[in-house]
Amino acid sequence: MKLIIVSKSRIYSGETELINKLFDNGLETFHLRKPQATRTTMETYINLIPKKYWDRIVLHSHYRLAAKYPLRGIHLTSRERRKKFRTWLLIKYLKAKHSTISISTSYHSLKTLSQSRFNYQYIFLSTIFDSISKDKKQDQFVRPNLSVYLNNSPHNIIALGGIEASRIEDVAKMGFSGAAVVGGIWSSDDPLETFIEIKEKCENPGAVLA
């Protein structure tokens, strides 16, 4: 299963040093989500990451930086999806710069997800378990219905919300393509050790289900 780590929403001391350790230990996809950060702050953050890891970074804002830097891709918010023509132009522009750029997004219900017609590389679906990082975000899906949908969906759907090492088995059983982790990492006493544990489980879901 694919493993994605999503940053905290605010920058904190020592963050990029820790992210670099995660990259050094095999992190393949990192979503840089700092909704309040300026473009300059985001550029400073990116430049604190070794260039060899830039192609593992996905932006949640200041999308045009993905044209300036060889990043993995962009993650569209629901607000950006609603700007249909403007977003179409943005994607066309970015793909002209980097033809393999990844485009992903998030949904919070099966109804809205089922209406999606764009061929995203993957889609976050939340909230799958009660959120660790956001107290008010609670599990909102009926498990049998969710599993049926996932097993018949043409999309690569990533579980988001309340994901931690002990829940990787459930994520695999439900039929998700992968897991996106936020609070499960940043609320841990040892984020690096926790990342390695979750990564090992995602790399061998067959063992988890055995």
mmCIF file with all atom_site columns, C-alpha atoms in Angstrom:
data_model
loop_
_atom_site.group_PDB
_atom_site.id
_atom_site.type_symbol
_atom_site.label_atom_id
_atom_site.label_alt_id
_atom_site.label_comp_id
_atom_site.label_asym_id
_atom_site.label_entity_id
_atom_site.label_seq_id
_atom_site.pdbx_PDB_ins_code
_atom_site.Cartn_x
_atom_site.Cartn_y
_atom_site.Cartn_z
_atom_site.occupancy
_atom_site.B_iso_or_equiv
_atom_site.pdbx_formal_charge
_atom_site.auth_seq_id
_atom_site.auth_comp_id
_atom_site.auth_asym_id
_atom_site.auth_atom_id
_atom_site.pdbx_PDB_model_num
ATOM 1   C CA . MET A 1 1   ? 0.000   0.000   0.000   1.00 0.00 ? 1   MET A CA 1
ATOM 2   C CA . LYS A 1 2   ? 1.069   3.563   -0.705  1.00 0.00 ? 2   LYS A CA 1
ATOM 3   C CA . LEU A 1 3   ? 2.107   5.569   2.365   1.00 0.00 ? 3   LEU A CA 1
ATOM 4   C CA . ILE A 1 4   ? 1.798   9.365   2.388   1.00 0.00 ? 4   ILE A CA 1
ATOM 5   C CA . ILE A 1 5   ? 2.811   11.663  5.217   1.00 0.00 ? 5   ILE A CA 1
ATOM 6   C CA . VAL A 1 6   ? 1.002   15.015  5.465   1.00 0.00 ? 6   VAL A CA 1
ATOM 7   C CA . SER A 1 7   ? 2.730   17.858  7.277   1.00 0.00 ? 7   SER A CA 1
ATOM 8   C CA . LYS A 1 8   ? 1.373   19.724  10.258  1.00 0.00 ? 8   LYS A CA 1
ATOM 9   C CA . SER A 1 9   ? -0.575  22.803  9.211   1.00 0.00 ? 9   SER A CA 1
ATOM 10  C CA . ARG A 1 10  ? 1.877   25.149  10.932  1.00 0.00 ? 10  ARG A CA 1
ATOM 11  C CA . ILE A 1 11  ? 5.666   25.216  10.723  1.00 0.00 ? 11  ILE A CA 1
ATOM 12  C CA . TYR A 1 12  ? 7.512   24.344  13.938  1.00 0.00 ? 12  TYR A CA 1
ATOM 13  C CA . SER A 1 13  ? 11.143  24.382  15.015  1.00 0.00 ? 13  SER A CA 1
ATOM 14  C CA . GLY A 1 14  ? 13.205  21.481  13.665  1.00 0.00 ? 14  GLY A CA 1
ATOM 15  C CA . GLU A 1 15  ? 10.482  20.352  11.256  1.00 0.00 ? 15  GLU A CA 1
ATOM 16  C CA . THR A 1 16  ? 12.556  20.182  8.070   1.00 0.00 ? 16  THR A CA 1
ATOM 17  C CA . GLU A 1 17  ? 15.324  18.304  9.871   1.00 0.00 ? 17  GLU A CA 1
ATOM 18  C CA . LEU A 1 18  ? 12.787  15.654  10.870  1.00 0.00 ? 18  LEU A CA 1
ATOM 19  C CA . ILE A 1 19  ? 11.267  15.519  7.379   1.00 0.00 ? 19  ILE A CA 1
ATOM 20  C CA . ASN A 1 20  ? 14.732  14.950  5.948   1.00 0.00 ? 20  ASN A CA 1
ATOM 21  C CA . LYS A 1 21  ? 15.184  12.015  8.340   1.00 0.00 ? 21  LYS A CA 1
ATOM 22  C CA . LEU A 1 22  ? 11.885  10.557  7.112   1.00 0.00 ? 22  LEU A CA 1
ATOM 23  C CA . PHE A 1 23  ? 13.098  10.905  3.518   1.00 0.00 ? 23  PHE A CA 1
ATOM 24  C CA . ASP A 1 24  ? 16.400  9.272   4.468   1.00 0.00 ? 24  ASP A CA 1
ATOM 25  C CA . ASN A 1 25  ? 14.413  6.343   5.878   1.00 0.00 ? 25  ASN A CA 1
ATOM 26  C CA . GLY A 1 26  ? 12.298  5.782   2.798   1.00 0.00 ? 26  GLY A CA 1
ATOM 27  C CA . LEU A 1 27  ? 9.472   8.327   2.752   1.00 0.00 ? 27  LEU A CA 1
ATOM 28  C CA . GLU A 1 28  ? 8.304   8.392   -0.880  1.00 0.00 ? 28  GLU A CA 1
ATOM 29  C CA . THR A 1 29  ? 5.504   10.967  -0.794  1.00 0.00 ? 29  THR A CA 1
ATOM 30  C CA . PHE A 1 30  ? 5.276   14.007  1.467   1.00 0.00 ? 30  PHE A CA 1
ATOM 31  C CA . HIS A 1 31  ? 2.349   16.427  1.297   1.00 0.00 ? 31  HIS A CA 1
ATOM 32  C CA . LEU A 1 32  ? 3.427   19.929  2.259   1.00 0.00 ? 32  LEU A CA 1
ATOM 33  C CA . ARG A 1 33  ? 0.291   21.516  3.688   1.00 0.00 ? 33  ARG A CA 1
ATOM 34  C CA . LYS A 1 34  ? 0.793   24.946  5.264   1.00 0.00 ? 34  LYS A CA 1
ATOM 35  C CA . PRO A 1 35  ? -2.415  26.879  4.487   1.00 0.00 ? 35  PRO A CA 1
ATOM 36  C CA . GLN A 1 36  ? -1.248  30.074  6.222   1.00 0.00 ? 36  GLN A CA 1
ATOM 37  C CA . ALA A 1 37  ? 2.287   30.119  4.799   1.00 0.00 ? 37  ALA A CA 1
ATOM 38  C CA . THR A 1 38  ? 3.364   32.704  2.254   1.00 0.00 ? 38  THR A CA 1
ATOM 39  C CA . ARG A 1 39  ? 5.001   31.797  -1.032  1.00 0.00 ? 39  ARG A CA 1
ATOM 40  C CA . THR A 1 40  ? 8.351   32.992  0.342   1.00 0.00 ? 40  THR A CA 1
ATOM 41  C CA . THR A 1 41  ? 7.982   30.802  3.430   1.00 0.00 ? 41  THR A CA 1
ATOM 42  C CA . MET A 1 42  ? 7.140   27.797  1.266   1.00 0.00 ? 42  MET A CA 1
ATOM 43  C CA . GLU A 1 43  ? 10.195  28.395  -0.923  1.00 0.00 ? 43  GLU A CA 1
ATOM 44  C CA . THR A 1 44  ? 12.395  28.631  2.161   1.00 0.00 ? 44  THR A CA 1
ATOM 45  C CA . TYR A 1 45  ? 10.938  25.339  3.411   1.00 0.00 ? 45  TYR A CA 1
ATOM 46  C CA . ILE A 1 46  ? 11.523  23.592  0.069   1.00 0.00 ? 46  ILE A CA 1
ATOM 47  C CA . ASN A 1 47  ? 15.113  24.811  -0.038  1.00 0.00 ? 47  ASN A CA 1
ATOM 48  C CA . LEU A 1 48  ? 15.761  23.262  3.368   1.00 0.00 ? 48  LEU A CA 1
ATOM 49  C CA . ILE A 1 49  ? 15.028  19.880  1.769   1.00 0.00 ? 49  ILE A CA 1
ATOM 50  C CA . PRO A 1 50  ? 17.863  18.290  -0.276  1.00 0.00 ? 50  PRO A CA 1
ATOM 51  C CA . LYS A 1 51  ? 17.230  18.587  -4.014  1.00 0.00 ? 51  LYS A CA 1
ATOM 52  C CA . LYS A 1 52  ? 17.320  14.800  -4.376  1.00 0.00 ? 52  LYS A CA 1
ATOM 53  C CA . TYR A 1 53  ? 14.048  14.658  -2.407  1.00 0.00 ? 53  TYR A CA 1
ATOM 54  C CA . TRP A 1 54  ? 12.158  17.444  -4.182  1.00 0.00 ? 54  TRP A CA 1
ATOM 55  C CA . ASP A 1 55  ? 10.411  14.957  -6.471  1.00 0.00 ? 55  ASP A CA 1
ATOM 56  C CA . ARG A 1 56  ? 8.723   13.461  -3.393  1.00 0.00 ? 56  ARG A CA 1
ATOM 57  C CA . ILE A 1 57  ? 6.987   16.699  -2.339  1.00 0.00 ? 57  ILE A CA 1
ATOM 58  C CA . VAL A 1 58  ? 3.339   17.509  -3.128  1.00 0.00 ? 58  VAL A CA 1
ATOM 59  C CA . LEU A 1 59  ? 2.067   21.057  -2.561  1.00 0.00 ? 59  LEU A CA 1
ATOM 60  C CA . HIS A 1 60  ? -1.311  21.999  -1.080  1.00 0.00 ? 60  HIS A CA 1
ATOM 61  C CA . SER A 1 61  ? -0.893  25.697  -1.910  1.00 0.00 ? 61  SER A CA 1
ATOM 62  C CA . HIS A 1 62  ? 1.218   28.095  -3.987  1.00 0.00 ? 62  HIS A CA 1
ATOM 63  C CA . TYR A 1 63  ? 0.923   25.582  -6.804  1.00 0.00 ? 63  TYR A CA 1
ATOM 64  C CA . ARG A 1 64  ? 3.068   27.498  -9.285  1.00 0.00 ? 64  ARG A CA 1
ATOM 65  C CA . LEU A 1 65  ? 6.105   26.598  -7.220  1.00 0.00 ? 65  LEU A CA 1
ATOM 66  C CA . ALA A 1 66  ? 5.706   23.157  -8.793  1.00 0.00 ? 66  ALA A CA 1
ATOM 67  C CA . ALA A 1 67  ? 6.732   24.786  -12.084 1.00 0.00 ? 67  ALA A CA 1
ATOM 68  C CA . LYS A 1 68  ? 9.774   26.479  -10.546 1.00 0.00 ? 68  LYS A CA 1
ATOM 69  C CA . TYR A 1 69  ? 10.933  23.394  -8.637  1.00 0.00 ? 69  TYR A CA 1
ATOM 70  C CA . PRO A 1 70  ? 10.863  19.764  -9.876  1.00 0.00 ? 70  PRO A CA 1
ATOM 71  C CA . LEU A 1 71  ? 8.332   18.624  -7.273  1.00 0.00 ? 71  LEU A CA 1
ATOM 72  C CA . ARG A 1 72  ? 6.132   15.505  -7.254  1.00 0.00 ? 72  ARG A CA 1
ATOM 73  C CA . GLY A 1 73  ? 2.876   17.347  -7.727  1.00 0.00 ? 73  GLY A CA 1
ATOM 74  C CA . ILE A 1 74  ? 0.005   19.399  -6.344  1.00 0.00 ? 74  ILE A CA 1
ATOM 75  C CA . HIS A 1 75  ? -3.005  18.534  -4.210  1.00 0.00 ? 75  HIS A CA 1
ATOM 76  C CA . LEU A 1 76  ? -6.152  20.477  -5.109  1.00 0.00 ? 76  LEU A CA 1
ATOM 77  C CA . THR A 1 77  ? -8.403  21.758  -2.357  1.00 0.00 ? 77  THR A CA 1
ATOM 78  C CA . SER A 1 78  ? -12.182 21.728  -2.831  1.00 0.00 ? 78  SER A CA 1
ATOM 79  C CA . ARG A 1 79  ? -11.970 25.500  -3.277  1.00 0.00 ? 79  ARG A CA 1
ATOM 80  C CA . GLU A 1 80  ? -9.549  25.124  -6.193  1.00 0.00 ? 80  GLU A CA 1
ATOM 81  C CA . ARG A 1 81  ? -11.703 22.398  -7.770  1.00 0.00 ? 81  ARG A CA 1
ATOM 82  C CA . ARG A 1 82  ? -14.606 24.847  -7.875  1.00 0.00 ? 82  ARG A CA 1
ATOM 83  C CA . LYS A 1 83  ? -12.504 27.264  -9.940  1.00 0.00 ? 83  LYS A CA 1
ATOM 84  C CA . LYS A 1 84  ? -12.878 24.928  -12.880 1.00 0.00 ? 84  LYS A CA 1
ATOM 85  C CA . PHE A 1 85  ? -11.481 27.014  -15.740 1.00 0.00 ? 85  PHE A CA 1
ATOM 86  C CA . ARG A 1 86  ? -8.723  28.609  -13.696 1.00 0.00 ? 86  ARG A CA 1
ATOM 87  C CA . THR A 1 87  ? -7.661  25.211  -12.327 1.00 0.00 ? 87  THR A CA 1
ATOM 88  C CA . TRP A 1 88  ? -7.757  23.685  -15.814 1.00 0.00 ? 88  TRP A CA 1
ATOM 89  C CA . LEU A 1 89  ? -5.371  26.409  -16.985 1.00 0.00 ? 89  LEU A CA 1
ATOM 90  C CA . LEU A 1 90  ? -3.120  25.830  -13.979 1.00 0.00 ? 90  LEU A CA 1
ATOM 91  C CA . ILE A 1 91  ? -2.895  22.086  -14.609 1.00 0.00 ? 91  ILE A CA 1
ATOM 92  C CA . LYS A 1 92  ? -2.212  22.661  -18.299 1.00 0.00 ? 92  LYS A CA 1
ATOM 93  C CA . TYR A 1 93  ? 0.559   25.104  -17.417 1.00 0.00 ? 93  TYR A CA 1
ATOM 94  C CA . LEU A 1 94  ? 2.167   22.774  -14.869 1.00 0.00 ? 94  LEU A CA 1
ATOM 95  C CA . LYS A 1 95  ? 1.994   19.768  -17.175 1.00 0.00 ? 95  LYS A CA 1
ATOM 96  C CA . ALA A 1 96  ? 3.736   21.806  -19.882 1.00 0.00 ? 96  ALA A CA 1
ATOM 97  C CA . LYS A 1 97  ? 6.571   22.315  -17.406 1.00 0.00 ? 97  LYS A CA 1
ATOM 98  C CA . HIS A 1 98  ? 6.585   18.791  -15.940 1.00 0.00 ? 98  HIS A CA 1
ATOM 99  C CA . SER A 1 99  ? 4.591   16.284  -17.985 1.00 0.00 ? 99  SER A CA 1
ATOM 100 C CA . THR A 1 100 ? 4.575   13.655  -15.224 1.00 0.00 ? 100 THR A CA 1
ATOM 101 C CA . ILE A 1 101 ? 3.394   15.974  -12.439 1.00 0.00 ? 101 ILE A CA 1
ATOM 102 C CA . SER A 1 102 ? 0.944   14.348  -10.022 1.00 0.00 ? 102 SER A CA 1
ATOM 103 C CA . ILE A 1 103 ? -2.512  15.860  -9.450  1.00 0.00 ? 103 ILE A CA 1
ATOM 104 C CA . SER A 1 104 ? -4.452  14.682  -6.394  1.00 0.00 ? 104 SER A CA 1
ATOM 105 C CA . THR A 1 105 ? -7.364  15.919  -4.300  1.00 0.00 ? 105 THR A CA 1
ATOM 106 C CA . SER A 1 106 ? -9.567  15.121  -1.290  1.00 0.00 ? 106 SER A CA 1
ATOM 107 C CA . TYR A 1 107 ? -13.204 14.192  -0.762  1.00 0.00 ? 107 TYR A CA 1
ATOM 108 C CA . HIS A 1 108 ? -15.240 13.690  2.389   1.00 0.00 ? 108 HIS A CA 1
ATOM 109 C CA . SER A 1 109 ? -18.156 11.643  1.100   1.00 0.00 ? 109 SER A CA 1
ATOM 110 C CA . LEU A 1 110 ? -18.740 8.792   -1.329  1.00 0.00 ? 110 LEU A CA 1
ATOM 111 C CA . LYS A 1 111 ? -21.432 10.828  -3.071  1.00 0.00 ? 111 LYS A CA 1
ATOM 112 C CA . THR A 1 112 ? -19.097 13.661  -4.081  1.00 0.00 ? 112 THR A CA 1
ATOM 113 C CA . LEU A 1 113 ? -16.263 11.258  -4.812  1.00 0.00 ? 113 LEU A CA 1
ATOM 114 C CA . SER A 1 114 ? -18.444 9.220   -7.157  1.00 0.00 ? 114 SER A CA 1
ATOM 115 C CA . GLN A 1 115 ? -19.136 12.402  -9.163  1.00 0.00 ? 115 GLN A CA 1
ATOM 116 C CA . SER A 1 116 ? -15.431 13.001  -9.830  1.00 0.00 ? 116 SER A CA 1
ATOM 117 C CA . ARG A 1 117 ? -14.507 12.632  -13.504 1.00 0.00 ? 117 ARG A CA 1
ATOM 118 C CA . PHE A 1 118 ? -10.917 13.898  -13.468 1.00 0.00 ? 118 PHE A CA 1
ATOM 119 C CA . ASN A 1 119 ? -8.215  11.247  -13.641 1.00 0.00 ? 119 ASN A CA 1
ATOM 120 C CA . TYR A 1 120 ? -6.392  12.057  -10.396 1.00 0.00 ? 120 TYR A CA 1
ATOM 121 C CA . GLN A 1 121 ? -3.294  10.045  -9.498  1.00 0.00 ? 121 GLN A CA 1
ATOM 122 C CA . TYR A 1 122 ? -4.986  9.386   -6.163  1.00 0.00 ? 122 TYR A CA 1
ATOM 123 C CA . ILE A 1 123 ? -7.716  10.794  -3.954  1.00 0.00 ? 123 ILE A CA 1
ATOM 124 C CA . PHE A 1 124 ? -7.791  11.248  -0.176  1.00 0.00 ? 124 PHE A CA 1
ATOM 125 C CA . LEU A 1 125 ? -11.036 10.093  1.462   1.00 0.00 ? 125 LEU A CA 1
ATOM 126 C CA . SER A 1 126 ? -11.717 11.217  5.020   1.00 0.00 ? 126 SER A CA 1
ATOM 127 C CA . THR A 1 127 ? -12.524 10.868  7.836   1.00 0.00 ? 127 THR A CA 1
ATOM 128 C CA . ILE A 1 128 ? -11.999 7.073   8.016   1.00 0.00 ? 128 ILE A CA 1
ATOM 129 C CA . PHE A 1 129 ? -11.272 6.828   11.756  1.00 0.00 ? 129 PHE A CA 1
ATOM 130 C CA . ASP A 1 130 ? -11.742 9.445   14.468  1.00 0.00 ? 130 ASP A CA 1
ATOM 131 C CA . SER A 1 131 ? -9.078  12.042  13.769  1.00 0.00 ? 131 SER A CA 1
ATOM 132 C CA . ILE A 1 132 ? -5.981  12.231  15.956  1.00 0.00 ? 132 ILE A CA 1
ATOM 133 C CA . SER A 1 133 ? -4.991  15.763  14.949  1.00 0.00 ? 133 SER A CA 1
ATOM 134 C CA . LYS A 1 134 ? -8.491  17.294  14.688  1.00 0.00 ? 134 LYS A CA 1
ATOM 135 C CA . ASP A 1 135 ? -10.744 16.541  17.661  1.00 0.00 ? 135 ASP A CA 1
ATOM 136 C CA . LYS A 1 136 ? -14.003 17.334  15.837  1.00 0.00 ? 136 LYS A CA 1
ATOM 137 C CA . LYS A 1 137 ? -13.299 15.102  12.845  1.00 0.00 ? 137 LYS A CA 1
ATOM 138 C CA . GLN A 1 138 ? -15.019 11.755  13.407  1.00 0.00 ? 138 GLN A CA 1
ATOM 139 C CA . ASP A 1 139 ? -15.370 8.507   11.490  1.00 0.00 ? 139 ASP A CA 1
ATOM 140 C CA . GLN A 1 140 ? -18.352 8.938   9.160   1.00 0.00 ? 140 GLN A CA 1
ATOM 141 C CA . PHE A 1 141 ? -18.500 5.883   6.893   1.00 0.00 ? 141 PHE A CA 1
ATOM 142 C CA . VAL A 1 142 ? -20.485 2.633   7.064   1.00 0.00 ? 142 VAL A CA 1
ATOM 143 C CA . ARG A 1 143 ? -17.818 -0.040  6.705   1.00 0.00 ? 143 ARG A CA 1
ATOM 144 C CA . PRO A 1 144 ? -19.629 -2.556  4.427   1.00 0.00 ? 144 PRO A CA 1
ATOM 145 C CA . ASN A 1 145 ? -20.763 0.197   2.037   1.00 0.00 ? 145 ASN A CA 1
ATOM 146 C CA . LEU A 1 146 ? -17.274 1.700   1.987   1.00 0.00 ? 146 LEU A CA 1
ATOM 147 C CA . SER A 1 147 ? -15.588 -1.605  1.188   1.00 0.00 ? 147 SER A CA 1
ATOM 148 C CA . VAL A 1 148 ? -17.996 -2.331  -1.662  1.00 0.00 ? 148 VAL A CA 1
ATOM 149 C CA . TYR A 1 149 ? -17.348 1.113   -3.120  1.00 0.00 ? 149 TYR A CA 1
ATOM 150 C CA . LEU A 1 150 ? -13.568 0.839   -2.819  1.00 0.00 ? 150 LEU A CA 1
ATOM 151 C CA . ASN A 1 151 ? -13.472 -2.562  -4.474  1.00 0.00 ? 151 ASN A CA 1
ATOM 152 C CA . ASN A 1 152 ? -15.427 -1.235  -7.462  1.00 0.00 ? 152 ASN A CA 1
ATOM 153 C CA . SER A 1 153 ? -14.017 2.277   -7.789  1.00 0.00 ? 153 SER A CA 1
ATOM 154 C CA . PRO A 1 154 ? -11.814 3.242   -10.772 1.00 0.00 ? 154 PRO A CA 1
ATOM 155 C CA . HIS A 1 155 ? -9.888  5.652   -8.513  1.00 0.00 ? 155 HIS A CA 1
ATOM 156 C CA . ASN A 1 156 ? -6.833  5.092   -6.343  1.00 0.00 ? 156 ASN A CA 1
ATOM 157 C CA . ILE A 1 157 ? -8.296  6.036   -2.982  1.00 0.00 ? 157 ILE A CA 1
ATOM 158 C CA . ILE A 1 158 ? -6.130  6.821   0.043   1.00 0.00 ? 158 ILE A CA 1
ATOM 159 C CA . ALA A 1 159 ? -7.483  6.578   3.596   1.00 0.00 ? 159 ALA A CA 1
ATOM 160 C CA . LEU A 1 160 ? -7.116  9.750   5.664   1.00 0.00 ? 160 LEU A CA 1
ATOM 161 C CA . GLY A 1 161 ? -8.125  10.479  9.232   1.00 0.00 ? 161 GLY A CA 1
ATOM 162 C CA . GLY A 1 162 ? -7.065  8.711   12.409  1.00 0.00 ? 162 GLY A CA 1
ATOM 163 C CA . ILE A 1 163 ? -4.474  6.551   10.656  1.00 0.00 ? 163 ILE A CA 1
ATOM 164 C CA . GLU A 1 164 ? -1.874  4.985   12.931  1.00 0.00 ? 164 GLU A CA 1
ATOM 165 C CA . ALA A 1 165 ? 0.137   1.754   12.928  1.00 0.00 ? 165 ALA A CA 1
ATOM 166 C CA . SER A 1 166 ? -2.572  -0.314  14.628  1.00 0.00 ? 166 SER A CA 1
ATOM 167 C CA . ARG A 1 167 ? -5.103  0.615   11.921  1.00 0.00 ? 167 ARG A CA 1
ATOM 168 C CA . ILE A 1 168 ? -3.109  -0.328  8.821   1.00 0.00 ? 168 ILE A CA 1
ATOM 169 C CA . GLU A 1 169 ? -4.691  -3.789  8.943   1.00 0.00 ? 169 GLU A CA 1
ATOM 170 C CA . ASP A 1 170 ? -8.188  -2.282  8.791   1.00 0.00 ? 170 ASP A CA 1
ATOM 171 C CA . VAL A 1 171 ? -7.158  0.067   5.971   1.00 0.00 ? 171 VAL A CA 1
ATOM 172 C CA . ALA A 1 172 ? -5.868  -2.894  3.958   1.00 0.00 ? 172 ALA A CA 1
ATOM 173 C CA . LYS A 1 173 ? -8.976  -4.997  4.634   1.00 0.00 ? 173 LYS A CA 1
ATOM 174 C CA . MET A 1 174 ? -11.293 -2.206  3.502   1.00 0.00 ? 174 MET A CA 1
ATOM 175 C CA . GLY A 1 175 ? -9.581  -2.061  0.124   1.00 0.00 ? 175 GLY A CA 1
ATOM 176 C CA . PHE A 1 176 ? -7.810  1.307   0.158   1.00 0.00 ? 176 PHE A CA 1
ATOM 177 C CA . SER A 1 177 ? -4.857  1.866   -2.183  1.00 0.00 ? 177 SER A CA 1
ATOM 178 C CA . GLY A 1 178 ? -2.899  3.425   0.640   1.00 0.00 ? 178 GLY A CA 1
ATOM 179 C CA . ALA A 1 179 ? -2.878  5.481   3.812   1.00 0.00 ? 179 ALA A CA 1
ATOM 180 C CA . ALA A 1 180 ? -2.196  9.160   4.513   1.00 0.00 ? 180 ALA A CA 1
ATOM 181 C CA . VAL A 1 181 ? -0.937  9.913   8.018   1.00 0.00 ? 181 VAL A CA 1
ATOM 182 C CA . VAL A 1 182 ? -1.043  13.197  9.894   1.00 0.00 ? 182 VAL A CA 1
ATOM 183 C CA . GLY A 1 183 ? -1.649  13.028  13.656  1.00 0.00 ? 183 GLY A CA 1
ATOM 184 C CA . GLY A 1 184 ? -0.472  9.409   13.826  1.00 0.00 ? 184 GLY A CA 1
ATOM 185 C CA . ILE A 1 185 ? 3.030   10.697  13.109  1.00 0.00 ? 185 ILE A CA 1
ATOM 186 C CA . TRP A 1 186 ? 3.106   14.186  14.628  1.00 0.00 ? 186 TRP A CA 1
ATOM 187 C CA . SER A 1 187 ? 1.368   13.200  17.880  1.00 0.00 ? 187 SER A CA 1
ATOM 188 C CA . SER A 1 188 ? 3.891   10.415  18.424  1.00 0.00 ? 188 SER A CA 1
ATOM 189 C CA . ASP A 1 189 ? 6.698   10.693  20.982  1.00 0.00 ? 189 ASP A CA 1
ATOM 190 C CA . ASP A 1 190 ? 9.081   9.427   18.292  1.00 0.00 ? 190 ASP A CA 1
ATOM 191 C CA . PRO A 1 191 ? 7.787   10.362  14.809  1.00 0.00 ? 191 PRO A CA 1
ATOM 192 C CA . LEU A 1 192 ? 10.686  8.667   13.009  1.00 0.00 ? 192 LEU A CA 1
ATOM 193 C CA . GLU A 1 193 ? 10.228  5.356   14.792  1.00 0.00 ? 193 GLU A CA 1
ATOM 194 C CA . THR A 1 194 ? 6.461   5.535   14.245  1.00 0.00 ? 194 THR A CA 1
ATOM 195 C CA . PHE A 1 195 ? 6.959   6.278   10.547  1.00 0.00 ? 195 PHE A CA 1
ATOM 196 C CA . ILE A 1 196 ? 9.234   3.250   10.138  1.00 0.00 ? 196 ILE A CA 1
ATOM 197 C CA . GLU A 1 197 ? 6.671   1.016   11.859  1.00 0.00 ? 197 GLU A CA 1
ATOM 198 C CA . ILE A 1 198 ? 3.806   2.227   9.657   1.00 0.00 ? 198 ILE A CA 1
ATOM 199 C CA . LYS A 1 199 ? 5.976   2.044   6.530   1.00 0.00 ? 199 LYS A CA 1
ATOM 200 C CA . GLU A 1 200 ? 6.897   -1.587  7.189   1.00 0.00 ? 200 GLU A CA 1
ATOM 201 C CA . LYS A 1 201 ? 3.227   -2.512  7.574   1.00 0.00 ? 201 LYS A CA 1
ATOM 202 C CA . CYS A 1 202 ? 2.246   -0.692  4.391   1.00 0.00 ? 202 CYS A CA 1
ATOM 203 C CA . GLU A 1 203 ? 5.026   -2.349  2.420   1.00 0.00 ? 203 GLU A CA 1
ATOM 204 C CA . ASN A 1 204 ? 3.779   -5.817  3.298   1.00 0.00 ? 204 ASN A CA 1
ATOM 205 C CA . PRO A 1 205 ? -0.015  -5.657  3.623   1.00 0.00 ? 205 PRO A CA 1
ATOM 206 C CA . GLY A 1 206 ? -0.199  -9.391  2.931   1.00 0.00 ? 206 GLY A CA 1
ATOM 207 C CA . ALA A 1 207 ? 1.521   -10.031 6.236   1.00 0.00 ? 207 ALA A CA 1
ATOM 208 C CA . VAL A 1 208 ? -0.870  -7.656  7.954   1.00 0.00 ? 208 VAL A CA 1
ATOM 209 C CA . LEU A 1 209 ? -3.845  -9.582  6.568   1.00 0.00 ? 209 LEU A CA 1
ATOM 210 C CA . ALA A 1 210 ? -2.358  -13.036 7.208   1.00 0.00 ? 210 ALA A CA 1
#
